[in-house]
Amino acid sequence: MLQILIQGLLLSGLYALIAMGFTLIFSIGRVLNLAYGAYLMVGGYMYFWVSQTLGMPKLMGVAVAALLGVLMGVLKYRLIVKTLKGDHVAVEISTLILAVVIQAGIVLVFGDSSKILLPIVPGVINVAGASVTYNILIATLISWAILLGLYAFVRLTHTGRAMQAVSMDAKGAAISGIDPDRINLITWGISGALGALGGVFFASYTQLSPSMWVAPLIISVAVVIVGGIGSIIGTLVVAHIVGFLEVIVVATLAPELRGVFTMLLIIGVLVTRPQGLFGREEL
Amino acid sequence: MTAALQVSGLVKRFGGLVATNDLSFSLQEGESLGLIGPNGAGKTTVFSQIMGELRQNSGTIELFGQEISGLSTPQRIRAGVSRTYQIPRPFGDMSVAENIRVGLMPDDIWRMIVSRPDTDREKELALSVGFSETDLGRSPAELAMGDLRKLEMARTMATAPRVMLLDEVFAGLTVGEIAQISDLIQSMRKDGMTFLIVSHDLPALEPLIDRAIAIERGTMIAEGSFSDVMNDTAVQASYLGGV
Amino acid sequence: MGLRWFHYVLWGGLISGMFLLPQVVSNGTLRTMIFANYLAIFAISWDVLSGRTGYVSFGHPFLIGIGAYTTAILTKRFDVPVEISIPVAVVVTMIAGLLVLLPALRIRGSYFALVTLAFMELLYQLVQVIRPDLTGGTRGMSGIQTLTRGAANGYYLSTALMLSVAVSMWLLMKTRIGTALAAIGMNEESVRGSGLSTTRLKAFAFLTSALIAGLGGAFYVHYLGSLAPRALFDINFLFTIIVAALLGGTSTIIGPMIGAFFMTFLLEYLRPVLPGAERYFVYGAIALLLYMYQPKGLVELAQRGFQRLRKGGLA
Ligand SMILES: Nc1ncnc2c1ncn2[C@@H]1O[C@H](COP(=O)(O)OP(=O)(O)O)[C@@H](O)[C@H]1O
Ligand SMILES: [Mg+2]
């Protein structure tokens, strides 16, 4: 029982970090960035290359991964999302194609086989009878720290409040002097960084492989759909629903079924409550 | 005699906003009624409720004596009522003829497949709203606002309605186009068509209607002949206030 | 219906050309053509639904997989003859198509695409754990009965199947139902406002699409003789189908066919240079650029070029 609680908390913290970047884009532009999972993958591989292949400091690997994430986010907004203007379905199809291209690019550079990421922080700790790696513990703590930082950024800074304004009403924000294009660009950059960071932790939790982007994408999709609002708090809440669901299923039913209930949750919520559990301004 | 269209006690709320407030009116067969009111008065919302695109909160809508509130939009169209939209909504990647074809289709998949489109009827409808034969192959992207309204009329007429609801028929049209559409409406009136017409162009509307009702903020404020309604103090206040 | 003499000539030319092909090309090329044929069937199936009505399905492998698994399980585990198992597979796939229809009655656009994606992932996980004695679990199944022997026969069968699907869909889409389905893709409200029940039209599109997907999936698995969940319920497979349709040109029949052949042969020619999944890098990059700058596909490009030639020739 305590085991489930601890595992659930740890996994959910990671999921919240992963889903956050995806939710941000959704709340600002109402677009679903299906190449988001590929950010995670690229972040994970970049960290692997810098810290394990080149043998540079781990922090350096994390920083390079995050920077690359920013670059990918910004480029994608400039080259794809802006070109396709308001056509959401076209953005989704293109980002899906892009994800496959990135996946193939990873195979091209790093090969097909999966790679094990050494733990960022080695060691194991015993918490109430459950053994927990420092790695996941740190990942969860850092993910909480990042989420808190993001929350403060959105609430307290000028740019953050502009982001809120754009997400509520892009036209209204434009009238009151906010440049939605600039805000979008910033948001895509932040989202890319969050994705790449999430990828580093996610990869150290599972492993690196060219198809590792699908699972986190589905988790992010579930969080946006089930949560509905695209807010930071909503993301946190739903990430815990999804995370605990998974941990409970693995512990009580079968590990292979870990994703089934996430999928059923997506389908069920979309069919019965298309606006999400916590409401959504538009659909 | 049962009315062609009988609306009773219609209420529609959007959150706190009452868009239709206990509205009642009726239309006899062959009659033409004008529906006027300032922008945002709730005219389009009334149309949407009659067509079943919006569900009223309360009140009844009867078409030739049959209560249609429980019917879907296509079912209401089959029962004999059809509308045009304030903002024309053509099928963008189709020709004028194909747009009209969709309106002419039976709501029966088997018959859609086995029987051919009635191209003569498509042409006849297109010509009757003022298109020329060469327009049949044009795409909506090439059409000016006037032509788009004509297309909207033709597609609505294709569903063979007995009652037609026209929303802002003259908006964005040239004087020549207004005359053309007016002639079309007049000739359809002669043939016994029943109309409910919304228009801001009051001089153009006047000759097309037998009676008028005016609404403001969803509430009826005047009813009677066109001149009675226009001379009503509430109507004048609302229009002056609205300008 | 607007059938013209040149329609007969073009289809006649294509059909006879395809059936004469085994006389002139190698068995290796024929094997590639077989894949192209099945991909064309899947792309036509996707296009009937998504290309026409605008309900973009990210879950077509779900439908194809149901068709493939149904007939594979029936023939291998229960010794049902294929004459029965394939029709049953098609019917089961159509029922699954109705299941996917349910969300489409309430949601569209991105959300619909995501539900279908969720359906695909759901089935992927379920076939691995539920009754692995029937489905073969994670490893899938092998030793499934094959219908033909040799490249030429496999080619004839797949070509016959692909061409019958293509011609019948082409004829069907030339009727008013094709116009009505395309109208849904352009403006669903206006279709309702024209007096047509969009629910019924959508159900028709889903059923037709599922029928073709089930048929293609069933014959495909009886050609391969094996099936693996990871290869079937895979985003790369989905991507191949969607890109074939988009590349060729949606809302046409010839578009998905051309796209499927183009895609299969491009991937094949890239094989010596890039042997593994890296091929998708080149392929995807081309597809992405083409989709963003010519969303109507190769058919549209060809048509425009042809018109320009004709105008140039007359002037
Ligand atoms: N779907 C809707 N949701 C909320 N409010 C609406 C909706 N449609 C219309 N309204 C509001 O109802 C009122 C009446 O609108 P409408 O019927 O379009 O007016 P009119 O056609 O007379 O100009 C307006 O205040 C409008 O903002
Ligand atoms: Mg209006």
PDB file of N, CA and C in Angstrom, chain A residues 141-183:
ATOM      1  N   LEU A 141      11.825  15.282  -7.493  1.00  0.00           N
ATOM      2  CA  LEU A 141      12.026  16.547  -6.781  1.00  0.00           C
ATOM      3  C   LEU A 141      12.295  17.685  -7.767  1.00  0.00           C
ATOM      4  N   ILE A 142      13.158  17.402  -8.752  1.00  0.00           N
ATOM      5  CA  ILE A 142      13.466  18.445  -9.724  1.00  0.00           C
ATOM      6  C   ILE A 142      12.224  18.801 -10.533  1.00  0.00           C
ATOM      7  N   SER A 143      11.440  17.789 -10.864  1.00  0.00           N
ATOM      8  CA  SER A 143      10.242  18.087 -11.634  1.00  0.00           C
ATOM      9  C   SER A 143       9.287  18.960 -10.828  1.00  0.00           C
ATOM     10  N   TRP A 144       9.205  18.700  -9.525  1.00  0.00           N
ATOM     11  CA  TRP A 144       8.386  19.585  -8.674  1.00  0.00           C
ATOM     12  C   TRP A 144       8.961  21.002  -8.658  1.00  0.00           C
ATOM     13  N   ALA A 145      10.275  21.076  -8.559  1.00  0.00           N
ATOM     14  CA  ALA A 145      10.910  22.393  -8.515  1.00  0.00           C
ATOM     15  C   ALA A 145      10.641  23.151  -9.805  1.00  0.00           C
ATOM     16  N   ILE A 146      10.767  22.441 -10.934  1.00  0.00           N
ATOM     17  CA  ILE A 146      10.539  23.102 -12.218  1.00  0.00           C
ATOM     18  C   ILE A 146       9.086  23.570 -12.318  1.00  0.00           C
ATOM     19  N   LEU A 147       8.168  22.710 -11.872  1.00  0.00           N
ATOM     20  CA  LEU A 147       6.757  23.081 -11.958  1.00  0.00           C
ATOM     21  C   LEU A 147       6.460  24.298 -11.083  1.00  0.00           C
ATOM     22  N   LEU A 148       7.048  24.314  -9.888  1.00  0.00           N
ATOM     23  CA  LEU A 148       6.845  25.477  -9.013  1.00  0.00           C
ATOM     24  C   LEU A 148       7.402  26.727  -9.666  1.00  0.00           C
ATOM     25  N   GLY A 149       8.601  26.577 -10.236  1.00  0.00           N
ATOM     26  CA  GLY A 149       9.234  27.709 -10.913  1.00  0.00           C
ATOM     27  C   GLY A 149       8.364  28.213 -12.045  1.00  0.00           C
ATOM     28  N   LEU A 150       7.818  27.278 -12.807  1.00  0.00           N
ATOM     29  CA  LEU A 150       6.968  27.652 -13.935  1.00  0.00           C
ATOM     30  C   LEU A 150       5.717  28.370 -13.444  1.00  0.00           C
ATOM     31  N   TYR A 151       5.172  27.832 -12.347  1.00  0.00           N
ATOM     32  CA  TYR A 151       3.970  28.433 -11.792  1.00  0.00           C
ATOM     33  C   TYR A 151       4.254  29.879 -11.378  1.00  0.00           C
ATOM     34  N   ALA A 152       5.389  30.066 -10.713  1.00  0.00           N
ATOM     35  CA  ALA A 152       5.772  31.414 -10.290  1.00  0.00           C
ATOM     36  C   ALA A 152       5.987  32.308 -11.501  1.00  0.00           C
ATOM     37  N   PHE A 153       6.635  31.746 -12.513  1.00  0.00           N
ATOM     38  CA  PHE A 153       6.908  32.521 -13.720  1.00  0.00           C
ATOM     39  C   PHE A 153       5.606  33.010 -14.359  1.00  0.00           C
ATOM     40  N   VAL A 154       4.644  32.098 -14.500  1.00  0.00           N
ATOM     41  CA  VAL A 154       3.389  32.458 -15.165  1.00  0.00           C
ATOM     42  C   VAL A 154       2.601  33.458 -14.329  1.00  0.00           C
ATOM     43  N   ARG A 155       2.666  33.293 -12.981  1.00  0.00           N
ATOM     44  CA  ARG A 155       1.868  34.171 -12.118  1.00  0.00           C
ATOM     45  C   ARG A 155       2.524  35.530 -11.923  1.00  0.00           C
ATOM     46  N   LEU A 156       3.850  35.524 -11.788  1.00  0.00           N
ATOM     47  CA  LEU A 156       4.499  36.717 -11.264  1.00  0.00           C
ATOM     48  C   LEU A 156       5.180  37.593 -12.312  1.00  0.00           C
ATOM     49  N   THR A 157       5.654  37.012 -13.379  1.00  0.00           N
ATOM     50  CA  THR A 157       6.392  37.853 -14.320  1.00  0.00           C
ATOM     51  C   THR A 157       5.450  38.456 -15.353  1.00  0.00           C
ATOM     52  N   HIS A 158       5.949  39.491 -15.991  1.00  0.00           N
ATOM     53  CA  HIS A 158       5.186  40.179 -17.020  1.00  0.00           C
ATOM     54  C   HIS A 158       4.894  39.233 -18.183  1.00  0.00           C
ATOM     55  N   THR A 159       5.947  38.559 -18.665  1.00  0.00           N
ATOM     56  CA  THR A 159       5.793  37.629 -19.780  1.00  0.00           C
ATOM     57  C   THR A 159       4.816  36.512 -19.418  1.00  0.00           C
ATOM     58  N   GLY A 160       4.933  36.024 -18.192  1.00  0.00           N
ATOM     59  CA  GLY A 160       4.051  34.947 -17.764  1.00  0.00           C
ATOM     60  C   GLY A 160       2.598  35.385 -17.783  1.00  0.00           C
ATOM     61  N   ARG A 161       2.343  36.615 -17.329  1.00  0.00           N
ATOM     62  CA  ARG A 161       0.951  37.084 -17.335  1.00  0.00           C
ATOM     63  C   ARG A 161       0.456  37.288 -18.760  1.00  0.00           C
ATOM     64  N   ALA A 162       1.366  37.718 -19.637  1.00  0.00           N
ATOM     65  CA  ALA A 162       0.984  37.846 -21.040  1.00  0.00           C
ATOM     66  C   ALA A 162       0.609  36.482 -21.615  1.00  0.00           C
ATOM     67  N   MET A 163       1.342  35.448 -21.189  1.00  0.00           N
ATOM     68  CA  MET A 163       1.010  34.092 -21.641  1.00  0.00           C
ATOM     69  C   MET A 163      -0.394  33.712 -21.198  1.00  0.00           C
ATOM     70  N   GLN A 164      -0.694  34.042 -19.937  1.00  0.00           N
ATOM     71  CA  GLN A 164      -2.038  33.744 -19.432  1.00  0.00           C
ATOM     72  C   GLN A 164      -3.095  34.456 -20.266  1.00  0.00           C
ATOM     73  N   ALA A 165      -2.815  35.730 -20.568  1.00  0.00           N
ATOM     74  CA  ALA A 165      -3.786  36.518 -21.322  1.00  0.00           C
ATOM     75  C   ALA A 165      -4.016  35.899 -22.701  1.00  0.00           C
ATOM     76  N   VAL A 166      -2.923  35.513 -23.371  1.00  0.00           N
ATOM     77  CA  VAL A 166      -3.069  34.926 -24.704  1.00  0.00           C
ATOM     78  C   VAL A 166      -3.848  33.620 -24.624  1.00  0.00           C
ATOM     79  N   SER A 167      -3.595  32.841 -23.575  1.00  0.00           N
ATOM     80  CA  SER A 167      -4.276  31.553 -23.509  1.00  0.00           C
ATOM     81  C   SER A 167      -5.767  31.741 -23.258  1.00  0.00           C
ATOM     82  N   MET A 168      -6.139  32.831 -22.586  1.00  0.00           N
ATOM     83  CA  MET A 168      -7.572  33.033 -22.351  1.00  0.00           C
ATOM     84  C   MET A 168      -8.261  33.577 -23.586  1.00  0.00           C
ATOM     85  N   ASP A 169      -7.607  34.517 -24.254  1.00  0.00           N
ATOM     86  CA  ASP A 169      -8.271  35.180 -25.362  1.00  0.00           C
ATOM     87  C   ASP A 169      -7.207  35.868 -26.212  1.00  0.00           C
ATOM     88  N   ALA A 170      -6.788  35.162 -27.285  1.00  0.00           N
ATOM     89  CA  ALA A 170      -5.660  35.658 -28.073  1.00  0.00           C
ATOM     90  C   ALA A 170      -5.969  37.019 -28.702  1.00  0.00           C
ATOM     91  N   LYS A 171      -7.219  37.175 -29.187  1.00  0.00           N
ATOM     92  CA  LYS A 171      -7.566  38.436 -29.864  1.00  0.00           C
ATOM     93  C   LYS A 171      -7.576  39.581 -28.867  1.00  0.00           C
ATOM     94  N   GLY A 172      -8.204  39.321 -27.724  1.00  0.00           N
ATOM     95  CA  GLY A 172      -8.279  40.346 -26.698  1.00  0.00           C
ATOM     96  C   GLY A 172      -6.882  40.764 -26.242  1.00  0.00           C
ATOM     97  N   ALA A 173      -6.007  39.764 -26.090  1.00  0.00           N
ATOM     98  CA  ALA A 173      -4.643  40.057 -25.669  1.00  0.00           C
ATOM     99  C   ALA A 173      -3.947  40.944 -26.700  1.00  0.00           C
ATOM    100  N   ALA A 174      -4.183  40.630 -27.982  1.00  0.00           N
ATOM    101  CA  ALA A 174      -3.552  41.408 -29.050  1.00  0.00           C
ATOM    102  C   ALA A 174      -4.017  42.857 -28.982  1.00  0.00           C
ATOM    103  N   ILE A 175      -5.320  43.039 -28.694  1.00  0.00           N
ATOM    104  CA  ILE A 175      -5.853  44.399 -28.623  1.00  0.00           C
ATOM    105  C   ILE A 175      -5.189  45.169 -27.500  1.00  0.00           C
ATOM    106  N   SER A 176      -4.940  44.490 -26.370  1.00  0.00           N
ATOM    107  CA  SER A 176      -4.351  45.215 -25.243  1.00  0.00           C
ATOM    108  C   SER A 176      -2.836  45.290 -25.343  1.00  0.00           C
ATOM    109  N   GLY A 177      -2.302  45.098 -26.542  1.00  0.00           N
ATOM    110  CA  GLY A 177      -0.910  45.424 -26.766  1.00  0.00           C
ATOM    111  C   GLY A 177       0.086  44.293 -26.592  1.00  0.00           C
ATOM    112  N   ILE A 178      -0.430  43.066 -26.370  1.00  0.00           N
ATOM    113  CA  ILE A 178       0.487  41.935 -26.260  1.00  0.00           C
ATOM    114  C   ILE A 178       0.712  41.384 -27.665  1.00  0.00           C
ATOM    115  N   ASP A 179       1.956  41.030 -27.956  1.00  0.00           N
ATOM    116  CA  ASP A 179       2.249  40.467 -29.272  1.00  0.00           C
ATOM    117  C   ASP A 179       2.120  38.939 -29.183  1.00  0.00           C
ATOM    118  N   PRO A 180       1.001  38.391 -29.665  1.00  0.00           N
ATOM    119  CA  PRO A 180       0.762  36.949 -29.475  1.00  0.00           C
ATOM    120  C   PRO A 180       1.851  36.107 -30.137  1.00  0.00           C
ATOM    121  N   ASP A 181       2.415  36.648 -31.210  1.00  0.00           N
ATOM    122  CA  ASP A 181       3.443  35.907 -31.919  1.00  0.00           C
ATOM    123  C   ASP A 181       4.677  35.702 -31.031  1.00  0.00           C
ATOM    124  N   ARG A 182       5.065  36.772 -30.336  1.00  0.00           N
ATOM    125  CA  ARG A 182       6.225  36.691 -29.458  1.00  0.00           C
ATOM    126  C   ARG A 182       5.940  35.717 -28.305  1.00  0.00           C
ATOM    127  N   ILE A 183       4.721  35.837 -27.743  1.00  0.00           N
ATOM    128  CA  ILE A 183       4.345  34.959 -26.634  1.00  0.00           C
ATOM    129  C   ILE A 183       4.336  33.509 -27.081  1.00  0.00           C
TER     130      ILE A 183
END
